mmCIF file of C-alpha atoms in Angstrom:
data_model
loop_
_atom_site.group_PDB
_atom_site.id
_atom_site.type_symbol
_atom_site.label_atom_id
_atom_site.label_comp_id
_atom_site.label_asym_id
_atom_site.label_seq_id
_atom_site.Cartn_x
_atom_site.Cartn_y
_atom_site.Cartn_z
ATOM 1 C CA UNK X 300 28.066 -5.383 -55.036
ATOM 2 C CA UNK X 301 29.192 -6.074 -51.493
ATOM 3 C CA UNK X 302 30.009 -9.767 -50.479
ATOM 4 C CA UNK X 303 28.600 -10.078 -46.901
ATOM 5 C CA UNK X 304 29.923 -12.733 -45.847
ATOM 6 C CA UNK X 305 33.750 -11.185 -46.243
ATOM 7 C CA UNK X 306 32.815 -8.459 -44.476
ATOM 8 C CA UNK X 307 32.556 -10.904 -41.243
ATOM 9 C CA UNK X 308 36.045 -11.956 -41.083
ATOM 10 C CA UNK X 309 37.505 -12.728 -44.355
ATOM 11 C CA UNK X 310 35.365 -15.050 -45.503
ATOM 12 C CA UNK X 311 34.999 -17.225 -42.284
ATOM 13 C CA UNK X 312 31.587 -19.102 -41.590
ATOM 14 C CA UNK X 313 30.378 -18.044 -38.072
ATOM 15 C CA UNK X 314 31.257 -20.529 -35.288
ATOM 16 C CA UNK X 315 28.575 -22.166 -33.742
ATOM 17 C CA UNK X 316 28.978 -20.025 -30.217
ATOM 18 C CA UNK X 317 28.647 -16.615 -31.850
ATOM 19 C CA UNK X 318 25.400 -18.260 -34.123
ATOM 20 C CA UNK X 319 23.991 -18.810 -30.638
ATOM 21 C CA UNK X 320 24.744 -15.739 -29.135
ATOM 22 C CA UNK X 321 23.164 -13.813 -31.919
ATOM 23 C CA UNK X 322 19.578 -16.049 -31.626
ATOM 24 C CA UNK X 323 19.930 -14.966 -28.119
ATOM 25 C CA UNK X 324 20.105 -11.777 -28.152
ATOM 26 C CA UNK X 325 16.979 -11.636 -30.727
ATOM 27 C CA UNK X 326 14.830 -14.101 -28.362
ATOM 28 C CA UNK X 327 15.805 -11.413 -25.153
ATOM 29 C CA UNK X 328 14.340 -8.570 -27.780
ATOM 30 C CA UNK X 329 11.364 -10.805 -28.692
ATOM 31 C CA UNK X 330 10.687 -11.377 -25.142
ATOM 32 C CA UNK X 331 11.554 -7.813 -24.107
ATOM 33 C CA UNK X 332 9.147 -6.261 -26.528
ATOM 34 C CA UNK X 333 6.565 -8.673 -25.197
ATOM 35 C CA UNK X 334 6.487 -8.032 -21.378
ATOM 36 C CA UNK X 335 6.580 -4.404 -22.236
ATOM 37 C CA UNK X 336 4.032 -4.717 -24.439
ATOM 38 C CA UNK X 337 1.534 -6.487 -21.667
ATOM 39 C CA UNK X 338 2.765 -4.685 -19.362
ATOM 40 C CA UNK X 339 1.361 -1.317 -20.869
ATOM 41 C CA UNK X 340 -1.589 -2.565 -22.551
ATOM 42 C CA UNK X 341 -2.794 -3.653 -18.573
ATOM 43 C CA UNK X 342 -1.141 -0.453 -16.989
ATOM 44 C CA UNK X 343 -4.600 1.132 -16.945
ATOM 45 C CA UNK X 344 -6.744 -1.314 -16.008
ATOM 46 C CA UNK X 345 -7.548 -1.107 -12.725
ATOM 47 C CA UNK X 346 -9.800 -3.472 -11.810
ATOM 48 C CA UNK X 347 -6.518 -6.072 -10.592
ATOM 49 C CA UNK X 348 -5.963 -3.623 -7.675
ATOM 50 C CA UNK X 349 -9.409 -3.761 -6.039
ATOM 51 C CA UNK X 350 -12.026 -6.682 -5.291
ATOM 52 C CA UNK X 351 -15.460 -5.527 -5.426
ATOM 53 C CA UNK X 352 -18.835 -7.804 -3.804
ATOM 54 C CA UNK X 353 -22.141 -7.271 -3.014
ATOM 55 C CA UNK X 354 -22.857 -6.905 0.579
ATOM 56 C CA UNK X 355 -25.657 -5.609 2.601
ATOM 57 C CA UNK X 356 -26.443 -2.807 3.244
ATOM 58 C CA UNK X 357 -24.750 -2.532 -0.184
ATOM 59 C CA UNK X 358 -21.166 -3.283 -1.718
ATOM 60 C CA UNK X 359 -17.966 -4.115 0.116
ATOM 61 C CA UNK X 360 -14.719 -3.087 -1.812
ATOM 62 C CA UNK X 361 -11.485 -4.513 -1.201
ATOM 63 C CA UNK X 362 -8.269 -2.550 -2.363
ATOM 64 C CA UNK X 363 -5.698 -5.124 -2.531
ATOM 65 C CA UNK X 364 -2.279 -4.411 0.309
ATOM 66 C CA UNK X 365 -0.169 -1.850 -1.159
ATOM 67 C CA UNK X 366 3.424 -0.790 -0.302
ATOM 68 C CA UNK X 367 5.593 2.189 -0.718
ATOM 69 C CA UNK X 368 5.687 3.586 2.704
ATOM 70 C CA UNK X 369 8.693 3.576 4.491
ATOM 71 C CA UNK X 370 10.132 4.200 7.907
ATOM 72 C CA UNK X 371 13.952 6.258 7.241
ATOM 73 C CA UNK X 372 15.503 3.353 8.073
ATOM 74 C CA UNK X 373 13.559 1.160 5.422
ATOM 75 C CA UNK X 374 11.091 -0.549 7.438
ATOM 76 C CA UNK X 375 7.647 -1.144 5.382
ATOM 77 C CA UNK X 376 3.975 -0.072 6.199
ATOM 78 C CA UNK X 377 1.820 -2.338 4.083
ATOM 79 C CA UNK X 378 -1.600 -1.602 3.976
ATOM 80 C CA UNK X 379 -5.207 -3.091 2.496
ATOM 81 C CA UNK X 380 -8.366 -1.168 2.770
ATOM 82 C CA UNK X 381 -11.855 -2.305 2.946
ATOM 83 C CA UNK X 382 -14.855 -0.529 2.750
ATOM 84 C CA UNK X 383 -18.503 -1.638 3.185
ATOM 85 C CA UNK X 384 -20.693 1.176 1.512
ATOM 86 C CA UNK X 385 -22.812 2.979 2.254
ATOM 87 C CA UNK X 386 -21.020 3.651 5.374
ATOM 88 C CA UNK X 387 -18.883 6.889 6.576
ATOM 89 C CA UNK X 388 -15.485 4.804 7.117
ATOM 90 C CA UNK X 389 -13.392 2.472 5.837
ATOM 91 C CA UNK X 390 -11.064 0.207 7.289
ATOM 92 C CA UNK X 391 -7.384 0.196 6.840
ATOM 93 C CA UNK X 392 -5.516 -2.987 8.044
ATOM 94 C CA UNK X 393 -1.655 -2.568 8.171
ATOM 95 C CA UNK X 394 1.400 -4.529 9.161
ATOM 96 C CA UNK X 395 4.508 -3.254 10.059
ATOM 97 C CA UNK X 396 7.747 -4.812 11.662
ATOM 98 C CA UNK X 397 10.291 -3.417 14.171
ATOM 99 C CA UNK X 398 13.136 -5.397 16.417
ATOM 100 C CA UNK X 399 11.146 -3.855 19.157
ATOM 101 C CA UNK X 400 8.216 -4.030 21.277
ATOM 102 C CA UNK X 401 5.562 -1.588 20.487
ATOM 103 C CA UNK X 402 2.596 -0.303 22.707
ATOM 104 C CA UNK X 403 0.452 1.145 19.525
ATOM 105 C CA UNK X 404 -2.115 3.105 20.462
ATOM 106 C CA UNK X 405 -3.340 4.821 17.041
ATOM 107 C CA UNK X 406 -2.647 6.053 13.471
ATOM 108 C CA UNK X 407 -2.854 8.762 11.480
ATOM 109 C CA UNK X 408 -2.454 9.969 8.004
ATOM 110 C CA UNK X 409 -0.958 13.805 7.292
ATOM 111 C CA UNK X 410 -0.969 15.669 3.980
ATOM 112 C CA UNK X 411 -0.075 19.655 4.092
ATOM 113 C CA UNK X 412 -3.899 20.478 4.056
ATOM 114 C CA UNK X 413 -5.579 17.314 6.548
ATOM 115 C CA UNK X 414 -5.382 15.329 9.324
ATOM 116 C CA UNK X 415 -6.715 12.354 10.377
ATOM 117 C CA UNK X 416 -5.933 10.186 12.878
ATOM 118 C CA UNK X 417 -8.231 7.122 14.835
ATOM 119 C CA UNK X 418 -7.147 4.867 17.688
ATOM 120 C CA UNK X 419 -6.143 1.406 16.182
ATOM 121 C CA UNK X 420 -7.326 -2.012 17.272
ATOM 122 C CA UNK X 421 -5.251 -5.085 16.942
ATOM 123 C CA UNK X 422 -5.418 -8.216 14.968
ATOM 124 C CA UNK X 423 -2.334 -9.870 15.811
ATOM 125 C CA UNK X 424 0.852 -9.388 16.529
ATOM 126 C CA UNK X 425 3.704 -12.342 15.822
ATOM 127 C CA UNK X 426 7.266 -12.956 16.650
ATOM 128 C CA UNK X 427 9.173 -13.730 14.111
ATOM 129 C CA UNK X 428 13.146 -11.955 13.448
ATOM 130 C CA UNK X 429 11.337 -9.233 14.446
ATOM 131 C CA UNK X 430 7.367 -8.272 15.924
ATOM 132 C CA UNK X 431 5.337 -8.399 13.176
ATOM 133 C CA UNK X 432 2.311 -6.209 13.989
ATOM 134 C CA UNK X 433 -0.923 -6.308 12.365
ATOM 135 C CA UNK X 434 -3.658 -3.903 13.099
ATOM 136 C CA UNK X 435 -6.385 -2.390 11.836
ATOM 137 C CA UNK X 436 -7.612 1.706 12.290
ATOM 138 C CA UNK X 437 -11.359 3.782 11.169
ATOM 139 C CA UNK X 438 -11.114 6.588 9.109
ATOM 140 C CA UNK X 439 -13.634 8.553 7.824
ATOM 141 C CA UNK X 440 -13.940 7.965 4.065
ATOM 142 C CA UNK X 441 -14.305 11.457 2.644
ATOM 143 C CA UNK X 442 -11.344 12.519 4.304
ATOM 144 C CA UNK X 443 -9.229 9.154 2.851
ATOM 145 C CA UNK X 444 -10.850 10.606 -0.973
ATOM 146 C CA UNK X 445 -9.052 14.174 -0.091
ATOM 147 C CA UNK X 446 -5.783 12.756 0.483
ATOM 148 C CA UNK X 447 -6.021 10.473 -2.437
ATOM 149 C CA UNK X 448 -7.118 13.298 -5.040
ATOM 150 C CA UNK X 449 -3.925 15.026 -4.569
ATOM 151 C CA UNK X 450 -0.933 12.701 -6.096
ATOM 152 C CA UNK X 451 1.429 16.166 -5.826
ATOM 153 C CA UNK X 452 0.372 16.509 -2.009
ATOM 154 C CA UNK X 453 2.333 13.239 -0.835
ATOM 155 C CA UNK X 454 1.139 12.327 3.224
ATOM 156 C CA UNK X 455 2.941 10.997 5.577
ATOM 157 C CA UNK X 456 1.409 8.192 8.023
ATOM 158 C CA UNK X 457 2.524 8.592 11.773
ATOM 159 C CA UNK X 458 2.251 5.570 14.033
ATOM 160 C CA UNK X 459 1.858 6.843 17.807
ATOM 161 C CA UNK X 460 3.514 4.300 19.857
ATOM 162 C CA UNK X 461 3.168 4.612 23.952
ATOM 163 C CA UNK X 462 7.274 5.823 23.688
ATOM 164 C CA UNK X 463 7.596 7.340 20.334
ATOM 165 C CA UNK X 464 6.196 8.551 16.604
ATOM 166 C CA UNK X 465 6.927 6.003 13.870
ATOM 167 C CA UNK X 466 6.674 8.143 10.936
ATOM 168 C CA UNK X 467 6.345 6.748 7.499
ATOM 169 C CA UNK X 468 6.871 8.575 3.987
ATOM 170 C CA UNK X 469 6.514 7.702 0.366
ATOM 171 C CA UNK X 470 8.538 8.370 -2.653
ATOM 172 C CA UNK X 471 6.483 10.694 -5.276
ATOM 173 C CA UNK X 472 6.519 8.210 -8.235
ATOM 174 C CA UNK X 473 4.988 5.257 -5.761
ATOM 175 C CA UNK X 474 2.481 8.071 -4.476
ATOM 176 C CA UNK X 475 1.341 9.325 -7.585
ATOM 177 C CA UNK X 476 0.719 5.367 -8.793
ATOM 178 C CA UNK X 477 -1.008 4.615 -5.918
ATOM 179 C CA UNK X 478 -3.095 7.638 -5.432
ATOM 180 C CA UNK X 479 -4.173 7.746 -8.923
ATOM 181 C CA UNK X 480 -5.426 4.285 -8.311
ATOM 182 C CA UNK X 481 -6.956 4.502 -5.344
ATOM 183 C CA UNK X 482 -8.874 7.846 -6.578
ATOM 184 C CA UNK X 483 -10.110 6.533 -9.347
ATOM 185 C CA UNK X 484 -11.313 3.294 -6.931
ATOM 186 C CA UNK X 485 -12.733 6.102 -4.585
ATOM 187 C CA UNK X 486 -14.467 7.488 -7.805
ATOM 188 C CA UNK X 487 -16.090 4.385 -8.314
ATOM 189 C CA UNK X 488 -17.297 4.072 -4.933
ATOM 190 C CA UNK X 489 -18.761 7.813 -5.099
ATOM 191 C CA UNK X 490 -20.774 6.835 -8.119
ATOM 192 C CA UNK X 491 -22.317 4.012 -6.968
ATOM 193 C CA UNK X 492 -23.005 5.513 -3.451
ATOM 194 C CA UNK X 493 -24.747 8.231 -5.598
ATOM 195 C CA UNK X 494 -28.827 7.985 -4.977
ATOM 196 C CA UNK K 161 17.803 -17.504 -41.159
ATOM 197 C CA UNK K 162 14.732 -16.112 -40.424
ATOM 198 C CA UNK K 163 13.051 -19.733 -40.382
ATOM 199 C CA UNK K 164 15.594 -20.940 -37.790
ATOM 200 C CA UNK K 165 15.186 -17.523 -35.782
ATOM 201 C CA UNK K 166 11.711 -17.756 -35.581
ATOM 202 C CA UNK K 167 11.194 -21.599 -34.716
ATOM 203 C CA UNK K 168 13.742 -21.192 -32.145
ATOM 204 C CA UNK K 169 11.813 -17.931 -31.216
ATOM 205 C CA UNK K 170 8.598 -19.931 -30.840
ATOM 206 C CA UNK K 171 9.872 -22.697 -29.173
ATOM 207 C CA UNK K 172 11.575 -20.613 -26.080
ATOM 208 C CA UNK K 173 8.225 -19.140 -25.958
ATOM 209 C CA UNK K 174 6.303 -22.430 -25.639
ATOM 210 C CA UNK K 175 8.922 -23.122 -23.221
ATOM 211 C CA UNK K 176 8.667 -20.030 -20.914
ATOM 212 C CA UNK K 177 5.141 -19.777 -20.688
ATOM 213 C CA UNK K 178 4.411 -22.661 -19.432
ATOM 214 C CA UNK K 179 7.650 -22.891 -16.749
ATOM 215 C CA UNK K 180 5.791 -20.742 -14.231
ATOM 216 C CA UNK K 181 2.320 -21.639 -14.330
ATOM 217 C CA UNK K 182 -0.120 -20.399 -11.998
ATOM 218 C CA UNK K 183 -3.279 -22.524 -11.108
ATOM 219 C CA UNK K 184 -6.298 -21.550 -12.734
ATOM 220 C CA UNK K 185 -9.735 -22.499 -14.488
ATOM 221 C CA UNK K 186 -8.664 -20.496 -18.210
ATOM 222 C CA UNK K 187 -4.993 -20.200 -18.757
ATOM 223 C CA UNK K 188 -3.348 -17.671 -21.509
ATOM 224 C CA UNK K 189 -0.626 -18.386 -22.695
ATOM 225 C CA UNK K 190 0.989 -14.914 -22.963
ATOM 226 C CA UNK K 191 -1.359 -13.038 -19.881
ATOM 227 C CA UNK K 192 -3.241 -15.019 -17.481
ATOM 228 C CA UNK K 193 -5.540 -12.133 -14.977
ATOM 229 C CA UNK K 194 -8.436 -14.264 -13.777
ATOM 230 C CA UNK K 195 -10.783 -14.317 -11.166
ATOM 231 C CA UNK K 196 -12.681 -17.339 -9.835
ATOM 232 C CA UNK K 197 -14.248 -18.962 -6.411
ATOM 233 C CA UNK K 198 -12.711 -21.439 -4.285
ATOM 234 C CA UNK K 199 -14.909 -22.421 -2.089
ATOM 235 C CA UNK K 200 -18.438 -20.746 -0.543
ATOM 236 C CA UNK K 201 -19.917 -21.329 3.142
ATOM 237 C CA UNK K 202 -23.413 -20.683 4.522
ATOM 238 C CA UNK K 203 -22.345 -18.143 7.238
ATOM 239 C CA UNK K 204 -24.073 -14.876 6.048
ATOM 240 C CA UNK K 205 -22.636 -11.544 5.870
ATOM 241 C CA UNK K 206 -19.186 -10.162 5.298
ATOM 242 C CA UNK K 207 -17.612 -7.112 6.698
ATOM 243 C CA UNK K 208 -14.421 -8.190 6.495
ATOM 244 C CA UNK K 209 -11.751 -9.247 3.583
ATOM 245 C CA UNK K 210 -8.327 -10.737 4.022
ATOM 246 C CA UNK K 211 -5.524 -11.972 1.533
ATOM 247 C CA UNK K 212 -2.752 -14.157 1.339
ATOM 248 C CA UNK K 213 -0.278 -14.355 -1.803
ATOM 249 C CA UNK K 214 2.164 -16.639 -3.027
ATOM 250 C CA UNK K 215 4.626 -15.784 -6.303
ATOM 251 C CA UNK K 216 7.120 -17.461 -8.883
ATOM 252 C CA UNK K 217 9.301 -16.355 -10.913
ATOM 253 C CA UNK K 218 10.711 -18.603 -14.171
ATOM 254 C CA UNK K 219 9.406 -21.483 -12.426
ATOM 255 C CA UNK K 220 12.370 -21.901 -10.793
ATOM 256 C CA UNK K 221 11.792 -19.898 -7.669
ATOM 257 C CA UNK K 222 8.699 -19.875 -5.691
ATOM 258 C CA UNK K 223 7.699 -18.519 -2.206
ATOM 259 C CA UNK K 224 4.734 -17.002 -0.195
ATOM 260 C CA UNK K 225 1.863 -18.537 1.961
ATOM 261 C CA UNK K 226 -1.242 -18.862 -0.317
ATOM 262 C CA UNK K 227 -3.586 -20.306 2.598
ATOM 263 C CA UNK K 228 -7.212 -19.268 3.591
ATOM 264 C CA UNK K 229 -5.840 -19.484 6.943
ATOM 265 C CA UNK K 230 -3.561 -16.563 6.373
ATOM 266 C CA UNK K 231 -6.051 -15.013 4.167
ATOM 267 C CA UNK K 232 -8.397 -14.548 7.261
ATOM 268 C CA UNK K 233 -5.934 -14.084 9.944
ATOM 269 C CA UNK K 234 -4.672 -11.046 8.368
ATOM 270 C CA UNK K 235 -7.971 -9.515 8.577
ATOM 271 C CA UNK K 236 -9.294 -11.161 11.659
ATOM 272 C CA UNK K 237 -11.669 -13.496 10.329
ATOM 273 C CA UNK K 238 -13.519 -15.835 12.263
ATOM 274 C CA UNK K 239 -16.460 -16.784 10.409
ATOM 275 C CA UNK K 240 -15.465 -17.340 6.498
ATOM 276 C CA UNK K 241 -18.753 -15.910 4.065
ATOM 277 C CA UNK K 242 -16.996 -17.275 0.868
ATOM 278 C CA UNK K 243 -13.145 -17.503 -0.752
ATOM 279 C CA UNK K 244 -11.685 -15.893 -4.306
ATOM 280 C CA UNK K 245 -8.614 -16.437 -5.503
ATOM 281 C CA UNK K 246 -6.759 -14.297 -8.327
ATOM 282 C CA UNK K 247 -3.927 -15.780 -10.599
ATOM 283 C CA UNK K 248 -1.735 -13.490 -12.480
ATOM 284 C CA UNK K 249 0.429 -14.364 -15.138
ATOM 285 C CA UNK K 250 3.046 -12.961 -17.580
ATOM 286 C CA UNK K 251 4.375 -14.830 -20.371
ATOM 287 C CA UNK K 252 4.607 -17.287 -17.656
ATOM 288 C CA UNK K 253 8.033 -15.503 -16.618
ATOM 289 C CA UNK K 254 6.323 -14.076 -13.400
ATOM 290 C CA UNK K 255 3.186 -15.746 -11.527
ATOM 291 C CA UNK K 256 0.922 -14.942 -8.536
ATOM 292 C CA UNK K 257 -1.667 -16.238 -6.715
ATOM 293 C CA UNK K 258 -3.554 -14.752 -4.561
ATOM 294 C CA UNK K 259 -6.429 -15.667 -2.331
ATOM 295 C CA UNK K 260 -9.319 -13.598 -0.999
ATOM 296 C CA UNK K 261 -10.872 -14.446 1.901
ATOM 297 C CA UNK K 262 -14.376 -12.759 2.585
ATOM 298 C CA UNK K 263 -15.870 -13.369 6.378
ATOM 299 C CA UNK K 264 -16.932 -11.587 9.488
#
């Protein structure tokens, strides 16, 4: 039979530092295991990405601001969307902040198989290290559901300044969250638009 | 061993959850995701929807701008129809709050 407690160091009784250390490092496991436990029993849930009310002439759906767009240098395009069914568009507010002093005139979304692009109107626009724009564009809904229902075909969103092209792109993993999301949101909305 | 292990287990977790609480009517205390109103107005009809957010993390560190102000400036709201807000929780170790503003 094996004695243990010679196998940790002839004989000698822990000291109280190392006793620690060890009920440490099974609380981080115990902890671990449960935020990756939550975590992935609400990964599918949708419902905390999207607000949903009743509205005449019939629902108005909220998708809650989502990031993942970038300008090269790292400058974020965060974006909401709300939609107020029946209708043919949906709204897409956005902010976005650059050291300099944009003339926007409008936006536009570009996958490898459709275009869109609307003239955008503005909310605000604030001073802070930088302009902080906030704006909002139209676009036609069906068109929005194309671009979502492809999470391989990742868009790009172009901002068409007076001067210049912002142009904005997404890493695959963030589009293929976010699309998946948003088309199964879009799915929703189908279904109850459905007579 | 174990005994030790697990009350000092169950006490850090007692501990935790509640270090970065988030305000709201039902709290859990391993996953908080509710839903409930703030306020409601009698203006009528809403087109528009606006948020605002505020986080924490361990309690120790917590930032954003959580206001119905915000909430309907960032959509352009003049006229407010009714207010949500949405608290998130995870083992208390990271919080949100979040604030919906519905309004024309």
């Amino acid at each position: 039979m094996v004695n243990k407690n010679k196998t940790r160091g002839e004989g000698k009784q822990p000291s109280f530092l190392s006793f620690q250390r060890m009920h440490f490092k099974h609380l981080f496991t115990i902890i671990l295991a449960l935020v990756v436990s939550t975590v992935q029993l609400i990964a599918q849930d949708i419902s905390k990405y999207y607000a949903v009310g009743t509205q005449e002439p019939g629902n108005i759906y909220f998708i809650y601001p989502q990031k993942g767009f970038k300008t090269p240098k790292g400058e974020s395009f965060i974006y909401d969307i709300t939609y107020l069914s029946p209708q043919d568009s949906l709204s897409i507010k956005f902010t976005y902040s650059d050291r300099d002093l944009l003339a926007i005139d409008s936006l536009g979304w570009k996958s490898s198989t459709l275009t869109v692009s609307s003239p955008v109107k503005k909310i605000y626009i604030e001073a802070s290290s930088k302009w902080i724009y906030r704006y909002e564009v139209k676009l036609p809904v069906d068109a929005m559901y194309k671009i979502y229902s492809n999470t391989t075909d990742i868009p790009e969103i172009n901002l068409f300044c007076a001067d210049r092209i912002i142009s904005f792109e997404i890493k695959k993993k963030n589009w293929k969250k976010y699309a998946s999301i948003n088309h199964r949101i879009f799915d929703l909305i189908h279904l109850n638009n459905k007579k | 061993m174990r005994k030790v292990l697990f009350s000092f287990g169950a006490a850090a977790m007692l501990l935790l959850s509640s270090c970065a609480g988030v305000q709201s009517p039902v709290m859990g205390m391993l996953y908080t995701d509710v839903k409930a109103p703030v306020t409601a107005t009698s203006n009528s009809g809403s087109s528009k929807v606006g948020t605002a957010k505020a986080g924490s993390i361990l309690g120790l560190v917590a930032t954003g701008d959580a206001s119905i102000q915000t909430a309907a400036q960032s959509a352009g709201i003049t006229k407010i129809h009714h207010v949500d807000h949405h608290s998130n929780s995870i083992l208390g170790i990271i919080s949100s709050y979040t604030i919906t503003v519905y309004g024309e």
